[in-house]
Coordinates of C-alpha atoms and ligand atoms in Angstrom, one line a residue:
X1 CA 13.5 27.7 6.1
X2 CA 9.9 29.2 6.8
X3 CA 6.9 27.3 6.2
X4 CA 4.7 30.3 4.6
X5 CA 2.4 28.2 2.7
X6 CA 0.4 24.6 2.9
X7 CA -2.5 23.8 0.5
X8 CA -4.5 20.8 0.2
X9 CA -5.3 20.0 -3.2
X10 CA -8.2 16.9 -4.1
X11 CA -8.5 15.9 -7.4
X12 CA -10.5 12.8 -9.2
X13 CA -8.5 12.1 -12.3
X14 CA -10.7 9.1 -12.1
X15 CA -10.4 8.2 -8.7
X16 CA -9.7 10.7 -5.5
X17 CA -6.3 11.3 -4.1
X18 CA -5.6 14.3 -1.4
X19 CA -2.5 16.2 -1.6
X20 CA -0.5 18.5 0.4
X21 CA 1.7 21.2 -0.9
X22 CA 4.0 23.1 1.4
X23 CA 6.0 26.1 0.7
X24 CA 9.3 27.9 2.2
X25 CA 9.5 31.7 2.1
X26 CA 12.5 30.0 0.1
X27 CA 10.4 29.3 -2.5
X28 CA 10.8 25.5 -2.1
X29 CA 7.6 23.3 -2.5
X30 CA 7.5 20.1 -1.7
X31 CA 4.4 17.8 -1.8
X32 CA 2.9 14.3 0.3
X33 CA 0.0 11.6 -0.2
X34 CA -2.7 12.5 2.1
X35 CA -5.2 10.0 0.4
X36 CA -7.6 7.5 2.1
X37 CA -9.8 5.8 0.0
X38 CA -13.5 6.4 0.5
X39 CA -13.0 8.4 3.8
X40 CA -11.1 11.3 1.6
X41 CA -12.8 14.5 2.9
X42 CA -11.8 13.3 6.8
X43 CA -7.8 14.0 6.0
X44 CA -8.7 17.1 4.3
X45 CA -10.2 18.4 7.4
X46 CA -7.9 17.0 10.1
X47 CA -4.9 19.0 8.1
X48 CA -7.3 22.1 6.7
X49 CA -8.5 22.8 10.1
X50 CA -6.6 21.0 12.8
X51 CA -3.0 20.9 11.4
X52 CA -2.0 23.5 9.0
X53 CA -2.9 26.4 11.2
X54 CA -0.2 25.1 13.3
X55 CA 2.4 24.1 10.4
X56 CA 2.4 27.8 9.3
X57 CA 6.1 29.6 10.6
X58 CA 7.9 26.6 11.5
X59 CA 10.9 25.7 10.1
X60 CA 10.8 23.1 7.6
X61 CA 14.3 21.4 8.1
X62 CA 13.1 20.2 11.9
X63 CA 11.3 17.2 10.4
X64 CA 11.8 14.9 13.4
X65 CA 10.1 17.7 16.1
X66 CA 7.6 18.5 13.4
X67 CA 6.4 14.7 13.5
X68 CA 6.6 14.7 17.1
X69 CA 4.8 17.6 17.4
X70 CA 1.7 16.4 15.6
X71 CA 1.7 12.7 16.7
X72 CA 2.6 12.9 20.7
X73 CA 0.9 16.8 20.8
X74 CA -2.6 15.5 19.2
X75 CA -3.2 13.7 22.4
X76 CA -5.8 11.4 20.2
X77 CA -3.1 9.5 18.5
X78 CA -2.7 6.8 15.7
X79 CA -5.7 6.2 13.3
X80 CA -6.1 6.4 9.5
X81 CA -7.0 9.8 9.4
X82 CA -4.5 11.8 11.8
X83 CA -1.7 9.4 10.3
X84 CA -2.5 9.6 6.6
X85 CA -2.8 14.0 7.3
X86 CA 0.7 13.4 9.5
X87 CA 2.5 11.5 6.8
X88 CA 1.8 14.0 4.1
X89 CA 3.3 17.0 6.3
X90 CA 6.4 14.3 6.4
X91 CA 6.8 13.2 3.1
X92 CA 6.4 17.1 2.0
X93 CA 9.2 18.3 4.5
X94 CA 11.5 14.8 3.3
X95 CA 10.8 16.0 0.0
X96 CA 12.0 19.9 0.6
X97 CA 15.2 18.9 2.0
X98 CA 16.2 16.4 -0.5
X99 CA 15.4 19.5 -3.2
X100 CA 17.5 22.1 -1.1
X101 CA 20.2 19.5 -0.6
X102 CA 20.1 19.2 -4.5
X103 CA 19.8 15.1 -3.8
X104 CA 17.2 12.6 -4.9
X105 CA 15.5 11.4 -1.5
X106 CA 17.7 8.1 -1.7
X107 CA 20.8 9.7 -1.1
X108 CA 19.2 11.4 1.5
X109 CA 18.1 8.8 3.4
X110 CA 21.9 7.1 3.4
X111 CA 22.2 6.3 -0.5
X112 CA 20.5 3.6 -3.0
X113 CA 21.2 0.2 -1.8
X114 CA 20.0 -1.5 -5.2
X115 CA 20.1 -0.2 -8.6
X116 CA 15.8 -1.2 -9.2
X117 CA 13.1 -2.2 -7.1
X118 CA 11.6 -5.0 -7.6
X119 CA 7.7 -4.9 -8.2
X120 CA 4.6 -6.8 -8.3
X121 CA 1.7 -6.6 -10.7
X122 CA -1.9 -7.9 -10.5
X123 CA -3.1 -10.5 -12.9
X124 CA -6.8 -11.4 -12.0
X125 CA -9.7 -13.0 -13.7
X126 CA -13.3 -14.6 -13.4
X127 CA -11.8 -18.0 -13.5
X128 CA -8.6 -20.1 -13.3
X129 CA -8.5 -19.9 -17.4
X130 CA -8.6 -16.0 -17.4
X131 CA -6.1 -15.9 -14.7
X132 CA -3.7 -17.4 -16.5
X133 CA -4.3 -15.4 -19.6
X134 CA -3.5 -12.1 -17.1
X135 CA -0.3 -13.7 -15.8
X136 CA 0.9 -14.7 -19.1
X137 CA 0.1 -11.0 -20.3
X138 CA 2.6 -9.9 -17.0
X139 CA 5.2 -12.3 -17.6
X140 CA 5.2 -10.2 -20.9
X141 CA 5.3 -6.9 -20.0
X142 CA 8.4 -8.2 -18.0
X143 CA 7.2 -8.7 -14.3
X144 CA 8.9 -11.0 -12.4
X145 CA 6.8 -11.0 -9.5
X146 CA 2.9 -11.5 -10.0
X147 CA -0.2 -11.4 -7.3
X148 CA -2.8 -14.0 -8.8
X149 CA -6.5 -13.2 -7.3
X150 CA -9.5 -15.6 -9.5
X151 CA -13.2 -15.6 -9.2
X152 CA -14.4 -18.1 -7.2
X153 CA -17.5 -21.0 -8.4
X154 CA -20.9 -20.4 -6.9
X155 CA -19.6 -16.5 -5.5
X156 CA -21.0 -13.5 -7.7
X157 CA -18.2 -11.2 -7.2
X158 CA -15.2 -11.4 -5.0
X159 CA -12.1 -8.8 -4.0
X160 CA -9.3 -8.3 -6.9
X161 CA -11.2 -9.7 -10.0
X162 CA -11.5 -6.1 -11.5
X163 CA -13.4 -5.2 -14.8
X164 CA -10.7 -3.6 -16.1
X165 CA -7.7 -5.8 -15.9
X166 CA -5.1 -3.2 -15.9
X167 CA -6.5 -0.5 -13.7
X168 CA -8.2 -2.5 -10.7
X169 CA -10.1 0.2 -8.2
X170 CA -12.3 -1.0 -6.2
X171 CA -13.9 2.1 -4.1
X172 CA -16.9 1.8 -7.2
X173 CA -20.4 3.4 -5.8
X174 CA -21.2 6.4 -4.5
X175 CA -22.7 4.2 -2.0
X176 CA -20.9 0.9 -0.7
X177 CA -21.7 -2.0 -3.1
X178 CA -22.0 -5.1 -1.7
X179 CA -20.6 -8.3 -2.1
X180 CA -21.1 -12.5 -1.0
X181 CA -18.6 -14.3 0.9
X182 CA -18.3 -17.8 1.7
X183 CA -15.0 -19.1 3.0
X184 CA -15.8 -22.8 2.5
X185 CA -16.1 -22.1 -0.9
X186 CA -12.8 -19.5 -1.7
X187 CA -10.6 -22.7 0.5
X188 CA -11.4 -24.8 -1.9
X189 CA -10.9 -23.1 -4.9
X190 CA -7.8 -21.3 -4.4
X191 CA -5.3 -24.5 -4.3
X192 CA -6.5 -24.9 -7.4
X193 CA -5.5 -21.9 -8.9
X194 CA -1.9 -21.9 -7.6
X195 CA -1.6 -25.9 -8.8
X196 CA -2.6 -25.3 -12.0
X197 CA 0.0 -21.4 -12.6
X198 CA 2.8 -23.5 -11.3
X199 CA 1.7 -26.0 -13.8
X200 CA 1.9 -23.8 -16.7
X201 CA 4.3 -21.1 -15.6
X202 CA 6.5 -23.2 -14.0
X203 CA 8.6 -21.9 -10.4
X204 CA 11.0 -19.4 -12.0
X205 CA 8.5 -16.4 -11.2
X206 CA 7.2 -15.4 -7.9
X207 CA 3.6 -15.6 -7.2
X208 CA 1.6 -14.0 -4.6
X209 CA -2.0 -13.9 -3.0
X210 CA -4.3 -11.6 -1.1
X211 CA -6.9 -13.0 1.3
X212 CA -8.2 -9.6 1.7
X213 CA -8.8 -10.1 5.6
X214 CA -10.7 -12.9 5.2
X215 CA -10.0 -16.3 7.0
X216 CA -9.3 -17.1 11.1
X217 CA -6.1 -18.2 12.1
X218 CA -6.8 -22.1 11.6
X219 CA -8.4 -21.7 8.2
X220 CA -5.6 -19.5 7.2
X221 CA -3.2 -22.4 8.0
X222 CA -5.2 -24.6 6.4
X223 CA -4.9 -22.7 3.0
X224 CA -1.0 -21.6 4.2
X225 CA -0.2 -25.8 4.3
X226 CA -2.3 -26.2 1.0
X227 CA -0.8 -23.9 -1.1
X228 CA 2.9 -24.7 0.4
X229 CA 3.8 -27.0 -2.7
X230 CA 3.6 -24.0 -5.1
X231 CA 6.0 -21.9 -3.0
X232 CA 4.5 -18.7 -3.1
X233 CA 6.3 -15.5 -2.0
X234 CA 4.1 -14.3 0.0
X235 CA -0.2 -15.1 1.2
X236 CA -1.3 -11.2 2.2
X237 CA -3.5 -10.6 4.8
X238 CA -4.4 -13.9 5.7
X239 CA -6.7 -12.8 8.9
X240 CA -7.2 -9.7 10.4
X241 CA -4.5 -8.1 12.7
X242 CA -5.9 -6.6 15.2
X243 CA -5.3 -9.5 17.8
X244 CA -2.2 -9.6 17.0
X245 CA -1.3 -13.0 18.9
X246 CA -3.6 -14.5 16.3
X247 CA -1.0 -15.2 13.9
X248 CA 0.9 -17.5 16.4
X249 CA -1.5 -19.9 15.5
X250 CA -1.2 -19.3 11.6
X251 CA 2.7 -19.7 11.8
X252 CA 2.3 -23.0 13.6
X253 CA 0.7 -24.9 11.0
X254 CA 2.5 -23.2 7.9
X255 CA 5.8 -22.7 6.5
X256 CA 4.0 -19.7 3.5
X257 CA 5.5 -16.6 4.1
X258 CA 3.1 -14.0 5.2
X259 CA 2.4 -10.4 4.8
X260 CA 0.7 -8.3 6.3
X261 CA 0.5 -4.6 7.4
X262 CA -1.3 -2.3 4.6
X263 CA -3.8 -1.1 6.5
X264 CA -1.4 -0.9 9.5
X265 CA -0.9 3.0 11.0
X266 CA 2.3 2.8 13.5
X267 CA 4.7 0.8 14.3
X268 CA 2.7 -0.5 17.4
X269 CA 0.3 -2.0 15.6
X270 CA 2.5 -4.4 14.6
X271 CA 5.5 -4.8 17.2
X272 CA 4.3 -7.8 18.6
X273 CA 4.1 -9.5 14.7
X274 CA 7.7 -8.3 14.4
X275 CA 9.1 -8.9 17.1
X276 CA 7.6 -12.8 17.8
X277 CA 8.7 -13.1 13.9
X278 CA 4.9 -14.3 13.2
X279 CA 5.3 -12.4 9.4
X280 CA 8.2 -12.2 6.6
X281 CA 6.8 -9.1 5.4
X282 CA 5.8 -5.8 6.5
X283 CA 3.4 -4.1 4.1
X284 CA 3.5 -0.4 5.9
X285 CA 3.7 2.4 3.4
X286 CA 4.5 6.0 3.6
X287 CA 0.9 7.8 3.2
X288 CA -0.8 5.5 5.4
X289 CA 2.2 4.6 8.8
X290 CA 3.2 8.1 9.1
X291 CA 5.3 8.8 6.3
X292 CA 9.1 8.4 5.4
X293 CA 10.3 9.1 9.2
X294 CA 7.4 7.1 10.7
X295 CA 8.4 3.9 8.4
X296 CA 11.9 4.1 8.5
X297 CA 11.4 2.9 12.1
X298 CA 9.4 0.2 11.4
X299 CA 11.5 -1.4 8.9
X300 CA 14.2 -0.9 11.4
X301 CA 13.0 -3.4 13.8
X302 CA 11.7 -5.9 11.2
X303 CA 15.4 -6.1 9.9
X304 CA 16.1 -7.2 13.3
X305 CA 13.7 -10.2 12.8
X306 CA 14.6 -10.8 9.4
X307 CA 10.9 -9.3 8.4
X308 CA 11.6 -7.7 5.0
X309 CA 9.4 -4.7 3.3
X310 CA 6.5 -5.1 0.7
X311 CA 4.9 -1.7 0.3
X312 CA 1.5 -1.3 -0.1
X313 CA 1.2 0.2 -3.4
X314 CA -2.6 0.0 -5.0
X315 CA -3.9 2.5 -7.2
X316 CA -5.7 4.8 -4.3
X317 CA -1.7 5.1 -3.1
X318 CA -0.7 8.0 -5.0
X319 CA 2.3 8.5 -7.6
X320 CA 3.2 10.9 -4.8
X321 CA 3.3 8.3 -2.1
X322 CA 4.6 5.6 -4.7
X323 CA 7.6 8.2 -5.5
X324 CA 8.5 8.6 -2.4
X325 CA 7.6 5.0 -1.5
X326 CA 10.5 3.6 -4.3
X327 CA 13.2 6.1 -2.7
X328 CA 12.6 4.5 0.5
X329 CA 12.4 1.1 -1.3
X330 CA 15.8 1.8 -3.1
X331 CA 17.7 2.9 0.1
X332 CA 16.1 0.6 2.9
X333 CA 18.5 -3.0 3.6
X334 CA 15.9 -5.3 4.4
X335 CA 13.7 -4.4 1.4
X336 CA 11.4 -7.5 -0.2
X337 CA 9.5 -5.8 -2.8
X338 CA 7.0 -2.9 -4.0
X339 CA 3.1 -3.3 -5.2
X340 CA 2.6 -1.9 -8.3
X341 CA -0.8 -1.2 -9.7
X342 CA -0.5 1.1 -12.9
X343 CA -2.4 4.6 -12.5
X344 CA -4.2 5.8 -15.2
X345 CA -3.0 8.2 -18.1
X346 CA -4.9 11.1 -16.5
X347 CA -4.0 10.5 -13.2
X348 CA -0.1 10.3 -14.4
X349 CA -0.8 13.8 -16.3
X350 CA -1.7 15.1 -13.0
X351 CA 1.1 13.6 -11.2
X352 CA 4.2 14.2 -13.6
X353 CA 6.5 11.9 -11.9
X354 CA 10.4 10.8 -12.4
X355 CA 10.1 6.8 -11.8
X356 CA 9.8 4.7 -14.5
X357 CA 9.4 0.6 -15.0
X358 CA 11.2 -1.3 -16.8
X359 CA 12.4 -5.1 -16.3
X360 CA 9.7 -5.8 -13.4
X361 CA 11.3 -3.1 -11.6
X362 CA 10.6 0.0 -10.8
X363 CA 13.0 2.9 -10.6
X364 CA 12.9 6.1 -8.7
X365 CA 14.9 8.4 -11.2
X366 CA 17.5 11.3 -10.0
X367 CA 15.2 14.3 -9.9
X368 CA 16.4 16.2 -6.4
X369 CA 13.1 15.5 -4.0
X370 CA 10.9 12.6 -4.3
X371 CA 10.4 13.5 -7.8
X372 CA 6.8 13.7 -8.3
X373 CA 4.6 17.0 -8.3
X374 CA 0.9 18.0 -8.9
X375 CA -0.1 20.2 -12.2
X376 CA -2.3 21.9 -9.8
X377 CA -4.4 23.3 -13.1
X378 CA -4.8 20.2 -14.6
X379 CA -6.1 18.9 -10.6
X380 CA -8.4 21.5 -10.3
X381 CA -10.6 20.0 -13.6
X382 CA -11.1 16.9 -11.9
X383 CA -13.7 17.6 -8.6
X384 CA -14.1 15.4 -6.2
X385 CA -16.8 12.5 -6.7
X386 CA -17.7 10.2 -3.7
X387 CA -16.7 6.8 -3.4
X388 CA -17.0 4.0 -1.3
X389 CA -15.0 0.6 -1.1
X390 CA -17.5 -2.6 -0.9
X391 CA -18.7 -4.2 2.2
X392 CA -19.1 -7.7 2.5
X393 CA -21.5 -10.3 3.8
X394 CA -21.9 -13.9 4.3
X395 CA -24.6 -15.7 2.3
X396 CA -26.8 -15.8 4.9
X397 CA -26.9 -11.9 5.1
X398 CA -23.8 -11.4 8.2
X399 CA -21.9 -8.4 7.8
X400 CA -18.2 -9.8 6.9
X401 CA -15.1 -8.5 6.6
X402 CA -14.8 -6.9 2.6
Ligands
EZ4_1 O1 -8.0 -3.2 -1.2 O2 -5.9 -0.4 -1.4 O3 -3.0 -5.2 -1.8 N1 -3.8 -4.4 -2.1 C1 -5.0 -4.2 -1.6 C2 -5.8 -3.1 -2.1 C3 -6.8 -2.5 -1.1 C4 -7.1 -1.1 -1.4 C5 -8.1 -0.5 -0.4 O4 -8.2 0.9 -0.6 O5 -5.4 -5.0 -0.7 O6 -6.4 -3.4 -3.3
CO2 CO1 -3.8 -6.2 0.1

């Protein structure tokens, strides 16, 4: 099974994704997520010039050696950009063998596990009022899992209080906006929030948070113990990770589960949170920790420490990567739950996909593959158009952590 052909395809049906298309002199194509939002053109180059030249001829059944190859033969290894370009190579080659098997990519990996996969949708608003408005407007559409993100007093703008409610993106200049922080001022505001959902929405539906990266480990237990009376499912990057030892201290004072991991890139960035059991969930996903083969290990030793999975899965992750993303998601044992921000009606159009929602849960559909492909015509009227995620900085002008 030949590898004859591997195109990169960008397109900007409103925001940017990167693709990769590979071909067998079979005729097979499959496709993978090479997107990183706001540092796009890097993964185009790393598998233009760098990796394709040396995908060309190889068979496209030896997935394991073809990972290898790239991740332990780069000599530079791990990163966003060599692990995004290596994931879409993977998630191409899973998605070619599940077609010439004639299987959807669940039964491949070892069969479904669950008949839907639970997802989570974003309500957000300027204040506590409009937040609740959003979740109400979820808990009709039929979620039953909802992340809750609020503007907070005396702070302009903050992360996940979108514009448009429905179809939150945040990489919005073509030069980095900028944004005010103050922590003393999102602590106190944010227990508010939760008290008053729980209040009207009572504890039947899960509710989440994001903290964006934001806190250190004893202010993130401070809002952990806070916010432990309304029992949320999960608080999301509460600090960052790169120390990760950091979060023994967050555990200590807090019985919130935490999550943590989107921006994570192989498993040994997070080994040490695993393996101490310092997080309930592992937010990996397939375009951004190495694709399907790359994740698969990771979720293999979080089961061991009863860490469960919750898939990054904004609106800058693909339908390719969420695709593949909900067959992994259907097979995997210790699965938690799947982010789900809607993509827009073009984007969808250039992404004809076989998942579909219904219930609060997503569902891969039995197309053989990951069953999601690129109407590479319809791409090609959407160019490219630079754009930047915020930064952040405190109100006396220090950068911050956006
Ligand atoms: O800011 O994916 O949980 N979701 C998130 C996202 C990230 C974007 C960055 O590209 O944190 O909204
Ligand atoms: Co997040």
């Amino acid at each position: 099974m030949k590898i004859i052909d591997a195109k990169v395809i960008v397109t900007c049906p409103g925001r940017n994704f990167v693709t990769l298309k590979i071909t067998t002199e079979e005729g097979i194509h499959g496709i993978g997520d090479a997107t990183l939002n706001g540092r796009e053109l890097a993964v185009v180059s790393y598998l233009e010039d760098h990796l394709v030249p040396c995908l060309i001829g190889r068979d496209a059944r030896q997935i394991e050696d073809i990972w290898q190859f790239f991740y332990r033969g780069a000599y530079w290894r791990k990163g966003p950009v060599g692990m995004a370009a290596i994931a879409a190579i993977d998630t191409a080659l899973w998605d070619i063998k599940a077609k010439a098997a004639n299987m959807p990519l669940y039964d491949l990996l070892g069969g479904k596990s669950r008949e839907g996969v639970m997802v989570y949708g974003h309500a957000n608003g300027e204040d506590i009022e409009e937040t609740c408005d959003e979740v109400a407007r979820y808990l009709e559409l039929g979620y039953k899992a909802i992340r809750a993100q609020c503007g907070v007093p005396g702070m302009p703008s903050t992360y996940g209080v979108a514009q448009d409610k429905m179809f939150y993106e945040p990489a919005d200049a073509d030069l980095p906006s900028e944004n005010i922080w103050s922590t003393a001022k999102y602590l106190n505001h944010i227990p508010k929030l939760f008290a008053r959902l729980r209040d009207q929405f009572g504890f039947d539906v899960h509710l989440l948070h994001d903290v964006h990266h934001r806190l250190t480990p004893i202010e993130a237990g401070r809002l952990g113990k806070d916010l432990e009376p309304y029992r949320l499912f999960w608080l999301e990057d509460a600090v960052t990770a790169e120390l990760q030892e950091g979060f023994r201290l967050v555990r200590q004072h807090t019985t919130t589960p935490l999550a943590l991991g989107e921006i994570f890139t192989t498993i040994y960035d997070c080994h040490q949170l695993l393996s101490e059991q310092l997080i309930d969930y592992i937010r990996t996903t397939v375009v951004h920790a190495g694709g399907i083969t790359h994740l698969k290990r990771i979720a293999s030793l979080a089961e061991l420490y009863h860490i469960k999975t919750g898939c990054h899965g904004a609106t800058d992750l693909s339908p390719v990567c969420l695709g593949a993303a909900l067959h992994f998601d259907s097979w995997v044992p210790n699965f938690g739950i799947q982010e789900y921000m809607r993509h827009t009606e073009a984007t969808d159009e250039v992404f004809p996909h076989a998942y579909t929602f219904a219930d609060g849960n997503l569902y891969p559909g039995d197309t053989p593959g990951h069953g999601v492909d690129i109407n590479e015509e319809l791409a090609s009227k959407y160019p490219y158009q630079r754009a930047y995620l915020p930064v952040n900085r405190l109100e006396d002008g220090t950068m911050f952590n956006w």
